[in-house]
Structures are given as structure tokens and as C-alpha cells.
Coordinates of C-alpha atoms in Angstrom, one line a residue:
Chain J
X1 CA 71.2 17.3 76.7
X2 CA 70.3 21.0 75.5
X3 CA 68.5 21.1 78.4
X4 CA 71.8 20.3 80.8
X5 CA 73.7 22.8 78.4
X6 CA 71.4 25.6 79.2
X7 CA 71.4 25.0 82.6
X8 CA 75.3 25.2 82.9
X9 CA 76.0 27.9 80.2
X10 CA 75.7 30.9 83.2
X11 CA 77.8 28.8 85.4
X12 CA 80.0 28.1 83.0
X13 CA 80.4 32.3 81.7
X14 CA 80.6 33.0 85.5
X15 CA 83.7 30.2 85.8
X16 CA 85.6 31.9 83.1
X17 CA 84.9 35.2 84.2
X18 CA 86.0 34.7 87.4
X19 CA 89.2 33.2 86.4
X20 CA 90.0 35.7 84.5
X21 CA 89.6 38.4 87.4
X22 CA 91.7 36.1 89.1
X23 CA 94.3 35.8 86.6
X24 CA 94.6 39.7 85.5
X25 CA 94.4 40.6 89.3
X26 CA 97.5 38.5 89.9
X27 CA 99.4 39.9 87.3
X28 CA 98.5 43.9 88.2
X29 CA 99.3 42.6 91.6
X30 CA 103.0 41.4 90.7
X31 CA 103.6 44.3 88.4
X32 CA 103.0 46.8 91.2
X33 CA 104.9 44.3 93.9
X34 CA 107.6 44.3 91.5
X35 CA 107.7 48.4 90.7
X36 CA 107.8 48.7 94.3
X37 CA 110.4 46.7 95.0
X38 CA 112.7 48.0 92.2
X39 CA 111.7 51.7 92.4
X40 CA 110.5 52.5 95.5
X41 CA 111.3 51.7 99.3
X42 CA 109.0 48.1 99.7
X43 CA 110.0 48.1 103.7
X44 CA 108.7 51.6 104.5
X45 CA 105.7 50.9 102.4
X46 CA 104.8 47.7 103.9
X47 CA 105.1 48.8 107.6
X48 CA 103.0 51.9 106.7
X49 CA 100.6 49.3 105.3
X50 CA 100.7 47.3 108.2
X51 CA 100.3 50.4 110.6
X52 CA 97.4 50.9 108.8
X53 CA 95.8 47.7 109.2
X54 CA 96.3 47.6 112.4
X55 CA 95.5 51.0 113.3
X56 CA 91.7 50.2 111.5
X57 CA 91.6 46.5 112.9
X58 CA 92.7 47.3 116.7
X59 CA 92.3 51.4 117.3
X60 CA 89.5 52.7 114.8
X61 CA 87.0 49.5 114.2
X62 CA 86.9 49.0 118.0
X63 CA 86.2 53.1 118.7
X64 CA 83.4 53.0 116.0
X65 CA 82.0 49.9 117.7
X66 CA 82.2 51.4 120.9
X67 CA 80.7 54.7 120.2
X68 CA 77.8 52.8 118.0
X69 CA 77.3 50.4 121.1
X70 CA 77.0 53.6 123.8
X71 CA 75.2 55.7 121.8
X72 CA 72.7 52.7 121.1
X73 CA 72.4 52.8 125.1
X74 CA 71.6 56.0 125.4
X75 CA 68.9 56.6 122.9
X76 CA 65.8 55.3 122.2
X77 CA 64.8 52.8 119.7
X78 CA 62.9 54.9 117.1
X79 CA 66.0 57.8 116.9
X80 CA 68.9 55.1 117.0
X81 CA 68.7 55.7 112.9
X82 CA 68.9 59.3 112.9
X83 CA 71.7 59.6 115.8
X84 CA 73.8 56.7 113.7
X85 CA 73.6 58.7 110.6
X86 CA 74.9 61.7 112.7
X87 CA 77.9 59.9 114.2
X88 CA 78.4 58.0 111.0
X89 CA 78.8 61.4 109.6
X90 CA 80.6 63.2 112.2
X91 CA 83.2 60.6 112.1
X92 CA 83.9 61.0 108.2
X93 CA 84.5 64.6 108.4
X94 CA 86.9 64.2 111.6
X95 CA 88.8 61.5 110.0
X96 CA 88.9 63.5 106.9
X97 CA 89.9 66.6 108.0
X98 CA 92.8 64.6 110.7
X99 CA 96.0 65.9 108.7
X100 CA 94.3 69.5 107.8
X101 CA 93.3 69.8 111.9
X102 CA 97.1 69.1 113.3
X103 CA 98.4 71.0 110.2
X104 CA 101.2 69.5 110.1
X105 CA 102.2 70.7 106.3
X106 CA 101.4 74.2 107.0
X107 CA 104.6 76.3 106.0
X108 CA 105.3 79.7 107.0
X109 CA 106.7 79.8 103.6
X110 CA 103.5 79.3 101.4
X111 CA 100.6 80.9 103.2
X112 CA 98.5 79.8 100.7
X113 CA 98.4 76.0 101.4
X114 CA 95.7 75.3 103.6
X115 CA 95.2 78.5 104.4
X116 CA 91.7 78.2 106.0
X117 CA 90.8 77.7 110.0
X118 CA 90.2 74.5 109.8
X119 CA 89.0 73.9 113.5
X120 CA 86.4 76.2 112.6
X121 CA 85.9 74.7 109.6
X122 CA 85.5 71.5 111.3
X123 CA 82.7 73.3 113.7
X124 CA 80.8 74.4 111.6
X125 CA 80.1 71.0 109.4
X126 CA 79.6 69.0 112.7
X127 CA 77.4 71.8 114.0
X128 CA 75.3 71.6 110.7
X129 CA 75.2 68.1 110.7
X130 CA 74.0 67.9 114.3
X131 CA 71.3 70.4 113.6
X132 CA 70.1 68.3 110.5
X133 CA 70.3 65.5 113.2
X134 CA 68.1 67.0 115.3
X135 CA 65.7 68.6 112.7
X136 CA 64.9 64.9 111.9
X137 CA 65.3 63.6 115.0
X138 CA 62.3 65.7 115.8
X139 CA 60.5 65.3 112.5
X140 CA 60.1 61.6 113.4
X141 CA 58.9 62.2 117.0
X142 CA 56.1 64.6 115.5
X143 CA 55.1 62.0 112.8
X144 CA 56.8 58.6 113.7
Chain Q
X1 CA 90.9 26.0 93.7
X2 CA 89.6 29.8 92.7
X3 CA 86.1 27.9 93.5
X4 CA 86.9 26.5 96.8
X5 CA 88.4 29.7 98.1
X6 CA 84.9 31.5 96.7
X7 CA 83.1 28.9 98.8
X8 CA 84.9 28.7 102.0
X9 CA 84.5 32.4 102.2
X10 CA 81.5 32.5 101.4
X11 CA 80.7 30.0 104.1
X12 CA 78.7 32.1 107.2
X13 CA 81.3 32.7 109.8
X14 CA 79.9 34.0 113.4
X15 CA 78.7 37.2 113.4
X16 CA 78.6 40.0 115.8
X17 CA 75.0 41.1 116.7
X18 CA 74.4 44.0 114.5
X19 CA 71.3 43.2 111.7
X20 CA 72.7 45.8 109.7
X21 CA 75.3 43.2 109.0
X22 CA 74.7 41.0 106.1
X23 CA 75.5 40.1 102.4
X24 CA 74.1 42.0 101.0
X25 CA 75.1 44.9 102.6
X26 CA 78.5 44.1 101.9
X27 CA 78.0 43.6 98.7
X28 CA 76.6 46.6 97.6
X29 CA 79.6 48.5 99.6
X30 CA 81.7 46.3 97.3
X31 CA 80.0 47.5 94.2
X32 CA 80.4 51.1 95.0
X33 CA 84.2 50.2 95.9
X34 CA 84.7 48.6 92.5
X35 CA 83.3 51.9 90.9
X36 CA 85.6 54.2 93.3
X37 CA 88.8 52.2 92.9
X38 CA 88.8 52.1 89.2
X39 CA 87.9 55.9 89.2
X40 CA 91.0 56.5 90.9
X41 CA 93.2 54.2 89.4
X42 CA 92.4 55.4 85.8
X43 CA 92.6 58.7 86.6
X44 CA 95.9 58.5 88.6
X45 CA 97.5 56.5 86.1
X46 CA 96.7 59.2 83.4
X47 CA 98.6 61.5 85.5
X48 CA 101.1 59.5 86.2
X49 CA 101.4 59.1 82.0
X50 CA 101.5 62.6 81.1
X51 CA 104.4 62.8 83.5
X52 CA 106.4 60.4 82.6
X53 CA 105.3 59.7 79.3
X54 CA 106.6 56.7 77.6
X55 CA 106.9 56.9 73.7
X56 CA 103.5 55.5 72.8
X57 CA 101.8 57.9 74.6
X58 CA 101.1 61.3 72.5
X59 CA 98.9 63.5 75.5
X60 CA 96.5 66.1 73.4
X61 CA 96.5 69.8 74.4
X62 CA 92.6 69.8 73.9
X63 CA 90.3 69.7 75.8
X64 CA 91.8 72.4 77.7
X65 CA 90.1 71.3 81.0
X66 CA 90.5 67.8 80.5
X67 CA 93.7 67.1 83.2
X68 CA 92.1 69.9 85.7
X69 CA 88.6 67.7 85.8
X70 CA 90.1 64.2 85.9
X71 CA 92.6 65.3 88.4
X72 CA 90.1 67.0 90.8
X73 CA 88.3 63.1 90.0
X74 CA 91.3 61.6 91.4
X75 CA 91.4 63.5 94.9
X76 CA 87.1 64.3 94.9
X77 CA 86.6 60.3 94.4
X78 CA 89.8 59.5 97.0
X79 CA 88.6 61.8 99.6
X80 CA 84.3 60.1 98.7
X81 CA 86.1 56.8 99.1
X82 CA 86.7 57.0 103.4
X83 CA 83.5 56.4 104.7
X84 CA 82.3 53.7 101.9
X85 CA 85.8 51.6 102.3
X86 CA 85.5 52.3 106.3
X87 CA 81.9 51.1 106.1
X88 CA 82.9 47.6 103.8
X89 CA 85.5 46.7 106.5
X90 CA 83.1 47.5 109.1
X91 CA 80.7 45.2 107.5
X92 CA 83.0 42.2 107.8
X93 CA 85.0 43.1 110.6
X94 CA 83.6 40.1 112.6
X95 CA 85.2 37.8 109.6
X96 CA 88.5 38.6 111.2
X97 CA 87.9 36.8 114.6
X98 CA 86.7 33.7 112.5
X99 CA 87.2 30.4 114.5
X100 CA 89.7 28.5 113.9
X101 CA 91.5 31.6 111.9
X102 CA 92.9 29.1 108.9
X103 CA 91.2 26.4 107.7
X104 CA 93.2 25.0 104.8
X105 CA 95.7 26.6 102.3
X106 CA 92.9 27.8 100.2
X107 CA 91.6 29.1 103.2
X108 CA 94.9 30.8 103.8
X109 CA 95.3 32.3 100.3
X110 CA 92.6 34.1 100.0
X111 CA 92.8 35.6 104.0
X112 CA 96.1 37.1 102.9
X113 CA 94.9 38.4 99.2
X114 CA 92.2 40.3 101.2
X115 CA 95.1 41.6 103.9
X116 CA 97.1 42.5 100.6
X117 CA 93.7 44.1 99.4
X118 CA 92.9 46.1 102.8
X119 CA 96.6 46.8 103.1
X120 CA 97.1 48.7 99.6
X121 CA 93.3 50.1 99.5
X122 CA 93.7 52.0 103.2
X123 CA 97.7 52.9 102.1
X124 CA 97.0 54.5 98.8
X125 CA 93.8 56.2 100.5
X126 CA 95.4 57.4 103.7
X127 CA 99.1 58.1 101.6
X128 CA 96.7 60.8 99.1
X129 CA 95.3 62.4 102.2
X130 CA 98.6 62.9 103.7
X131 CA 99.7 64.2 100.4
X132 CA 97.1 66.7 99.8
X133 CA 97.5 67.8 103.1
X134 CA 101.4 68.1 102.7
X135 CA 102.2 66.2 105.4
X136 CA 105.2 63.6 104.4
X137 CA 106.6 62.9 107.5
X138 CA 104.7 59.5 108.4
X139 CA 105.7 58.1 105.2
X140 CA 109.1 56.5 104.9
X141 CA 108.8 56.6 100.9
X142 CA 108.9 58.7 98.0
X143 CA 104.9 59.4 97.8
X144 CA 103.9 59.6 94.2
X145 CA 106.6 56.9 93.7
X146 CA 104.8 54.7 96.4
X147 CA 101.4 55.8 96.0
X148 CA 101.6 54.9 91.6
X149 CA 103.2 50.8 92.5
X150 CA 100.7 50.4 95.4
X151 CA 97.8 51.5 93.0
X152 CA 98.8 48.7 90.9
X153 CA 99.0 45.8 94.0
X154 CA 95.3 47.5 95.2
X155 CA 93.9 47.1 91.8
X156 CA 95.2 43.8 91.0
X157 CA 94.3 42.6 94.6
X158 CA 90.5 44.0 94.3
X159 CA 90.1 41.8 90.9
X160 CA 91.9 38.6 92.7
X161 CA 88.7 40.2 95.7
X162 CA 85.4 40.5 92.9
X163 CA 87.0 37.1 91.4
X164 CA 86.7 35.0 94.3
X165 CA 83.4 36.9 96.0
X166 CA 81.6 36.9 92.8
X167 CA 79.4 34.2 93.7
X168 CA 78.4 35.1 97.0
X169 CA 77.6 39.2 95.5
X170 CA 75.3 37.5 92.6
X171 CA 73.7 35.8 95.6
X172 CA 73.2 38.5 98.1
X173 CA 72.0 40.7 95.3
X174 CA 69.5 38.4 93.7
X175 CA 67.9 37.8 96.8
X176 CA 64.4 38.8 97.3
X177 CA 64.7 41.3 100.3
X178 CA 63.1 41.1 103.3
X179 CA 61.4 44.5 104.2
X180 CA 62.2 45.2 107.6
X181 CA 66.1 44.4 107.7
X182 CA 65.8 46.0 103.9
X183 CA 64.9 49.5 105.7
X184 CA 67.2 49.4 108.0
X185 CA 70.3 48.4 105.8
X186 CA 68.7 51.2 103.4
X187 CA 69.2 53.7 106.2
X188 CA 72.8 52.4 106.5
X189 CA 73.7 52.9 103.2
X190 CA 72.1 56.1 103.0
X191 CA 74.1 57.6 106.0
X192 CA 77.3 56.2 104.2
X193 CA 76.2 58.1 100.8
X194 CA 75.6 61.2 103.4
X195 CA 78.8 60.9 104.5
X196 CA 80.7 60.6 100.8
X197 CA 78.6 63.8 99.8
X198 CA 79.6 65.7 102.9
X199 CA 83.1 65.4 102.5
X200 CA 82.6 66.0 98.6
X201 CA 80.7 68.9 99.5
X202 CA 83.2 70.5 101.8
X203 CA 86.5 70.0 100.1
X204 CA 85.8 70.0 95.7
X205 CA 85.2 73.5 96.1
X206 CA 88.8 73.7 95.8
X207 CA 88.2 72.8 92.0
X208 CA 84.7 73.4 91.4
X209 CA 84.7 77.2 91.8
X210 CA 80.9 78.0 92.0
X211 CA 81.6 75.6 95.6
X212 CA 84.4 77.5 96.4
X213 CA 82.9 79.1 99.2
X214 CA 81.4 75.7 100.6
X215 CA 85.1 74.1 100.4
X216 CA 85.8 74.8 104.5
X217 CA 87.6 71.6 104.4
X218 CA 89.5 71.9 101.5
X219 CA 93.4 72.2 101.9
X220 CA 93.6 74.7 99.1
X221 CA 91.3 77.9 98.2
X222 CA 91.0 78.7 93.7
X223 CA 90.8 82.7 95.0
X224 CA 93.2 82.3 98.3
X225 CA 96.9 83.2 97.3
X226 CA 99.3 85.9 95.6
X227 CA 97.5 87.6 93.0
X228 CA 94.6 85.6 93.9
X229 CA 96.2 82.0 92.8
X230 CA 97.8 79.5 95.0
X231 CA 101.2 78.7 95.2
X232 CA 102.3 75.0 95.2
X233 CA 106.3 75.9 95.6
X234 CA 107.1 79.5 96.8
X235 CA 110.1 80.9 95.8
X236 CA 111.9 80.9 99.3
X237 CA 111.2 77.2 99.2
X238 CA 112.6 76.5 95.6
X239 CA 115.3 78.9 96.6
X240 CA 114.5 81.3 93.8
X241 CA 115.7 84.7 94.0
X242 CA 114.3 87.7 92.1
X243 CA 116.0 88.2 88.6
X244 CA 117.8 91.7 88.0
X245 CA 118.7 93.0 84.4
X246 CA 121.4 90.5 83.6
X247 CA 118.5 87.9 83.3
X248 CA 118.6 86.2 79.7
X249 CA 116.3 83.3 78.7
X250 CA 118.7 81.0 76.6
X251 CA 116.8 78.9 73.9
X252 CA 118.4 76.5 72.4
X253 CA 117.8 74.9 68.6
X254 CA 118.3 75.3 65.1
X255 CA 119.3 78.7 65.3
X256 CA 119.7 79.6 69.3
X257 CA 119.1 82.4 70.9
X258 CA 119.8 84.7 74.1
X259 CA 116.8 86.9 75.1
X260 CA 116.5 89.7 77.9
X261 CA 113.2 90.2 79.5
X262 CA 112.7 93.8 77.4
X263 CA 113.6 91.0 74.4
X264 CA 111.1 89.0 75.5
X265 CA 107.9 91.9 76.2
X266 CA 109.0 93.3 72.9
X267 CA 107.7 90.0 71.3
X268 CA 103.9 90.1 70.2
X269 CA 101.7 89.5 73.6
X270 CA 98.7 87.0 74.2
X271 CA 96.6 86.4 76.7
X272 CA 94.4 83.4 77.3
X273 CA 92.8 82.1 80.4
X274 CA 94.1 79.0 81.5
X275 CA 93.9 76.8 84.9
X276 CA 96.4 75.9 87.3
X277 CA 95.7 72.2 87.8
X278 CA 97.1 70.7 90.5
X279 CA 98.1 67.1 91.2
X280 CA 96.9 67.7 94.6
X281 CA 93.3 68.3 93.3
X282 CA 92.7 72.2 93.2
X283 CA 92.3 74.4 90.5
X284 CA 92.4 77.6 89.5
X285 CA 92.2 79.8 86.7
X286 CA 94.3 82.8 85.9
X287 CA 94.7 85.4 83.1
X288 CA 97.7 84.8 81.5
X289 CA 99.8 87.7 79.4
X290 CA 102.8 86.6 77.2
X291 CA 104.5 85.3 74.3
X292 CA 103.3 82.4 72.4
X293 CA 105.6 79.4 73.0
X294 CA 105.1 78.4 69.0
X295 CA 106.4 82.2 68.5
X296 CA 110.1 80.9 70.1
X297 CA 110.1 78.1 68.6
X298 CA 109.8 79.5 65.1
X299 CA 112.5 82.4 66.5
X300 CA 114.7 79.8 66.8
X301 CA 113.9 77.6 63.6
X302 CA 112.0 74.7 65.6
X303 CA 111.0 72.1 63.2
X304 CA 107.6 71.0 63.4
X305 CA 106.8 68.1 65.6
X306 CA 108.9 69.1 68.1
X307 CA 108.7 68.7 72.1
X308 CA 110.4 71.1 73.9
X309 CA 112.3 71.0 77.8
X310 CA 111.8 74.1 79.9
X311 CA 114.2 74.5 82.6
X312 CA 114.0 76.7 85.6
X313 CA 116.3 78.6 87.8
X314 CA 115.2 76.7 90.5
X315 CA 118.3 74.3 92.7
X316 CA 117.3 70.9 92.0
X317 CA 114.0 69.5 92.7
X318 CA 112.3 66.5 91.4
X319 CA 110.4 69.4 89.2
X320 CA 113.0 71.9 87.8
X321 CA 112.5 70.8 84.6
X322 CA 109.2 69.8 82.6
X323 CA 109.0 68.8 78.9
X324 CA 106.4 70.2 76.9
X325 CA 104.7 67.6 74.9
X326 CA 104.6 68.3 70.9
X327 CA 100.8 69.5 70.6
X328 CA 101.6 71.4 73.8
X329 CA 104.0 73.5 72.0
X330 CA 102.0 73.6 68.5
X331 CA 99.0 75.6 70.7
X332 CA 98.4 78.7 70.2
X333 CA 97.1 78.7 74.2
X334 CA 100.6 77.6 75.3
X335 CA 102.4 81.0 76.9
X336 CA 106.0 81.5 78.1
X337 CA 103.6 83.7 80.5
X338 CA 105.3 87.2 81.6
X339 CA 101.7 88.6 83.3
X340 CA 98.9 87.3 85.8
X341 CA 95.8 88.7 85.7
X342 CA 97.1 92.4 84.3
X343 CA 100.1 92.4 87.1
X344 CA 103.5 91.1 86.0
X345 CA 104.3 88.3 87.2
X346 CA 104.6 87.6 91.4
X347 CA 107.7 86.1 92.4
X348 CA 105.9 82.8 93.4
X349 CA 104.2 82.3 90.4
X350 CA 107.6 82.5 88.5
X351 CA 109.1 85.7 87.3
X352 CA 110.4 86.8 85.0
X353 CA 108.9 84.0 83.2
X354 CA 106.3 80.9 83.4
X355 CA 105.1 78.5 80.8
X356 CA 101.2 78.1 81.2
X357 CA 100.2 75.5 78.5
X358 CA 96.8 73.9 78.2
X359 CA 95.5 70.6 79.8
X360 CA 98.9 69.7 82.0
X361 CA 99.2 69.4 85.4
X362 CA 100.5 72.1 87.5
X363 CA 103.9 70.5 88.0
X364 CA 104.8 70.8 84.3
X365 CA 103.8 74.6 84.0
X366 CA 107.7 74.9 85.0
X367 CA 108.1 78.3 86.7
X368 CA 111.3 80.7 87.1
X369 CA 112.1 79.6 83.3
X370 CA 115.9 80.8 82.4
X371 CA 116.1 78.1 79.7
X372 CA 114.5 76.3 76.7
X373 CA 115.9 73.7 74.9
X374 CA 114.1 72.3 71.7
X375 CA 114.4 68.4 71.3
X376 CA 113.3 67.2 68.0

């Protein structure tokens, strides 16, 4: 009997806790649902979310996979590491960057938002990253 | 029915070829995600608080860096957040070609509390990059507006998310690893933390000053602007024009008063070095010359306790008036600023006059001031 109690307490402590998280999810959930609804424009956000989703699900996911896949192809086994970290970092910084690149909120009539040259901005950290790439890339062929 | 969802997710659905792919991979993406989200949420939803404060809510004027570091949180932990929440849906991407797509109405539930979860999460993260980057056109909302109610649905949804996946996390994490596929997912997860310190490393220079220099990615620059401070709102843009002699600051209260900006220099001056801290994540500090706002409010009889509304001559604007909370207006740091850095004041920072007041966010240090109006 102790014995069966023992045995179920974690269960049981992992039962409650979930329903909890479940329960003070939902209601975060339907407060923010509801806030939008009465306060902000609940159509417009929804289709931005949905262009989001679908821009990850049909557009970005299916890019990364296909880069992953060729640069797989293309190098050998013991680098494929290294050249992933590369790409897995030279796609963060692009994505990143996106808005500041095409500059769209640059105004003539604040010079001081985002002031910077971004493209060259850009270059430099994938340059960097690249030669960190290689740097390692040849590291491991010396000592694999 | 919370316990059949868990299962039937956690039930192993096909699975595209790569080994990197797993539970436990997953999971500890997950983990790091339920650190992020929370960071941001908190964080935002102080901001959001000090406001639009609601009675209950008193916001100190001490720590005087306390808004500029958890708002440069906020945006640092936003921007860290890409690669780890594009890695966790890359982890379980095949999940979404699952055969037959709904199997049951538990089945069903919890496929659309994660679409509610991916939907909000990539919204509020790709809504804050378009804002920092001031680019407003793709979003057919109101962004802080929007970006505050979706914070709520993400958070909400990512509890409903740890709720049902519990389980299967506690299972993929007590597992005893197995060394090969361990490396390799260790690699993974390494390139991903790369990736979060990259960006980190090239944009929170626009708050961290020693990084400054480092911040080539960073939409804003502590040292780039006039009098070497950004601008969020120029003048031209609030439709400000420069002042002439006929300008009068009207403060209203107990006794009110009408004072001209030789009124105003007359008044004993004090400088203190405050921040600009920006909802959009930069920060910067400047050298501020004026008169004490606890001065004009004992010029004009100000009881004590009071908060007070400073209004600017800017044309309407979601931002022409801020109100400065009660231990705002008892510091002695708080400045109806008339200097910057020894140079009066630049049109775009506000003249004649500014309010720079400890541990608020930019938007509330009201600039172009022409009116004060104490509210007890």
C-alpha cells in the first residue's frame, strides 16, 4: 500500500502540475484573445500570423532544408559539422539583419535611426564567420 | 483528456532522415524557449506597466538603470530568440506532414494550440524586429497595441505547449545518451548558441556601450546622432518648430505659474547624467543641465505625493503627453532639462525644454515641453 503510494506520488505531482499549466495557459491565452479583439485589429493580426506560418512552413523550412541537403552533397563527411555551423550562422545574421538590409524605416528626417551601412555590416560578420569556418574546417583536417 | 493529447503527441510520427532530429533535441530547444519567452514577456509587460500604469502599480525612480537594462533584455533576448525558435520548429518540422493529419479531437486540439503557439511566438518575434527596425508597413495593426495582446496568447499557448509535452521532455531528458548521436546533437546545439551570441554580439552594443563599436548590426548607435544622442522623433517629424521669445512654460497647480525661458535659466541649475532608454532597445547617456522638476513643483505649491503631466508642443501623437509618476517627480535626478552635454538644448532633443527623469523609458522623457500640469 505505502509501497503503491510511493510509486504514484511523482505521477501524481506531475498530473497536477500539468493541469495546472494547462489551466493558467488557457486563461493567459483568452485574456490576450480577448485584448485583441476589443483593443486591437484581431483580422490584421491573425493574417500577419498566418503569413508567418506559412512563410516558415512553405518558404523558409523548405530553403533551410534545401541548402542543408546541397551543402551535405558537396562536402565531405568529417567537415559537414563545421560547414552546418557556418550556414546555420550565416542564415541568423541574414534573417536578422532582413528589415535593417532593405531599410525600409530609414527616414530622411532622422538620420540617426539606423544610421550604419548595413550591407557592409552584413559583410563583414559573414566574412568573419566564414573565416572562423575555415580556420576550423582546417584545424580538423590537421588533427581529425 | 490533457493526458491523451500528451500521449498521442508524444507517439513517434515519421521522421525525415536527419539524426540530429530527436527528443531530446527538441526538448532542450524547448527549455531554452521557455527561458527566452518568459524573459521577454516579463520584461515587456513591465514596460508596458510603467506606461500605462494602472493604480496599483507605484514604478520606483531607483535604480536609475533599472528600465534601460530590462528594456535592452526585452529586444537582446527577442533578437537571441531567432535561431533557437527557428531551430525548435526545424526540429519538428516533419510532425507537420504526419499521416493521417487528425487523428481524433484530442488529436485536433492540441495540433491547433501548437499552430496558436507557433502563430503568436513567430508574430510577436518577427512584429519586434519590424518595430526596431521602424518598418510598420507589413503590419495592418497598431504594433505595441498588437505586439502587448499577442504576448499574452504566446505565453498562455507555450504553458497549454510545456503542459501537454511534459512527459515526453522528462523522458527525452532522463535518457541515458547515446555517445555518437550525443556529439552530433551537441554540435547542433552548439551552432544554435553560436548563432544567438552572434546576433547578441552584433546588435546590444546599441545598449551596452563598451560593445558599441561591435554593434554593426544594430539599428541604433549610443554615440551616432545630434549632440552625440539619437533621436527617436525629430522635430520635422513631430512638426515642432523652434520657439522664439514669446515661449512661456505654463504650470499649472496650487498657485500656477507662466515662466519665460530667461525665467526658467534663472532658476537654480543641475546637472545629472542620465540615459535615454528606449523602448526600441538602445541606450544612451547624456549630460543633462536644468531645473529640478521638484523645484516647479514647490514654485507652484505642489503638494507632496503628487504625479505630474507634462505636455509638449508637439501636434498630436500617441506620445505628446507623458505623466510623471510621483517618486519620478520627488527625485532630485528628475530635470525639466534646458542643456545636453554643455550645449543647449538641439531642436531634436526638445528645446527650449525636456524632462529627463530617472529609470523611464524614452517615450515618457516628453520633449518640446510648453506645459505642466500638477495632478494630485
Amino acid at each position: 500500500m505505502t509501497g503503491q503510494q510511493r510509486t504514484d506520488e511523482p505521477g501524481r505531482i506531475l498530473r497536477v502540475v500539468r493541469i495546472v499549466l494547462v489551466g493558467v495557459g488557457l486563461v493567459a491565452a483568452g485574456y490576450g484573445a480577448y485584448g485583441l479583439v476589443a483593443e486591437s485589429r484581431p483580422i490584421g493580426v491573425a493574417a500577419f500570423a498566418a503569413a508567418a506560418v506559412l512563410g516558415h512552413d512553405l518558404v523558409l523550412a523548405p530553403l533551410a532544408l534545401l541548402v542543408g541537403a546541397v551543402a551535405g552533397r558537396l562536402t565531405p563527411p568529417r567537415l559537414r559539422s563545421v560547414v552546418r555551423t557556418g550556414l546555420i550562422l550565416t542564415g541568423t545574421v541574414l534573417i536578422v539583419s532582413l528589415p535593417l538590409l532593405l531599410g525600409f524605416g530609414r527616414r530622411a528626417t532622422n538620420p540617426s535611426a539606423l544610421p550604419l551601412n548595413y550591407p557592409l555590416g552584413l559583410a563583414v560578420t559573414v566574412a568573419a564567420v566564414w573565416l572562423g569556418t575555415g580556420l576550423v574546417a582546417l584545424l580538423r583536417r590537421r588533427h581529425p | 483528456m490533457v493526458r491523451r493529447a500528451g500521449t498521442i503527441l508524444s507517439r513517434r510520427l515519421p521522421v525525415f532522415s536527419s539524426p540530429l532530429r530527436g527528443e531530446r533535441t527538441t526538448s532542450l530547444l524547448g527549455v531554452a524557449l521557455a527561458v527566452t519567452f518568459p524573459v521577454c514577456f516579463v520584461t515587456g509587460l513591465l514596460s508596458h506597466l510603467i506606461q500605462h500604469s494602472p493604480y496599483w502599480f507605484d514604478w520606483p525612480s531607483r535604480p536609475v538603470e533599472l528600465y534601460r537594462i530590462t528594456q535592452g533584455l526585452h529586444v537582446a533576448t527577442g533578437t537571441a530568440t531567432v535561431p533557437v525558435l527557428l531551430a525548435k520548429l526545424w526540429s519538428v518540422y516533419p510532425k507537420l506532414f504526419a499521416w493521417p493529419p487528425v487523428r481524433g479531437l484530442a488529436h485536433l486540439l492540441s495540433r491547433l494550440s501548437v499552430l496558436v503557439l507557433v502563430g503568436a511566438a513567430l508574430t510577436e518575434v518577427v512584429t519586434g524586429g519590424l518595430n526596431v527596425a521602424r518598418w510598420y508597413a507589413p503590419m495592418p495593426f497598431f504594433f505595441t497595441v498588437a505586439h502587448h495582446w499577442l504576448a499574452w496568447v504566446a505565453i498562455g499557448a507555450l504553458l497549454v505547449h510545456i503542459g501537454v509535452q511534459l512527459p515526453v521532455v522528462r523522458r527525452a531528458l532522463a535518457r541515458p545518451v547515446d555517445d555518437r548521436a550525443g556529439a552530433q546533437r551537441r554540435g547542433l546545439l552548439a551552432a544554435v548558441a553560436a548563432a544567438a551570441g552572434l546576433v547578441t554580439l552584433t546588435t546590444v552594443g546599441q545598449t551596452v556601450r563598451p560593445l558599441a563599436r561591435l554593434a554593426v548590426l544594430a539599428p541604433r548607435r549610443p554615440d551616432l546622432g545630434p549632440q552625440h544622442l539619437p533621436v527617436n522623433k525629430s522635430a520635422v517629424e513631430a512638426g515642432v518648430r523652434r520657439v522664439d521669445d514669446t515661449y512661456r512654460l505654463r504650470i499649472d497647480g496650487p498657485h500656477p505659474r507662466r515662466l519665460s525661458l530667461a525665467d526658467l535659466a534663472a532658476l537654480p541649475q543641475h546637472t545629472a547624467a542620465l540615459p535615454i532608454a528606449c523602448v526600441e532597445g538602445w541606450s544612451a547617456t547624456g549630460h543633462w543641465t536644468g531645473v529640478r522638476i521638484r523645484d516647479l513643483l514647490a514654485l507652484v505649491g505642489a503638494p507632496p505625493g503628487c504625479r505630474l503631466r507634462v505636455a509638449s508642443a508637439q501636434r498630436g501623437g500617441l506620445y505628446r503627453a507623458s505623466t510623471l509618476p510621483a517618486a519620478a517627480c520627488r527625485d532630485p535626478l528628475s530635470l525639466l532639462a534646458l542643456r545636453l552635454n554643455g550645449e543647449v538644448l538641439d531642436l531634436d532633443h526638445g528645446y527650449p525644454c525636456r524632462l529627463i527623469a530617472p529609470n523611464l523609458p524614452g517615450v515618457m522623457q516628453t520633449k518640446w515641453v510648453n506645459r505642466l500640469v500638477v495632478l494630485p
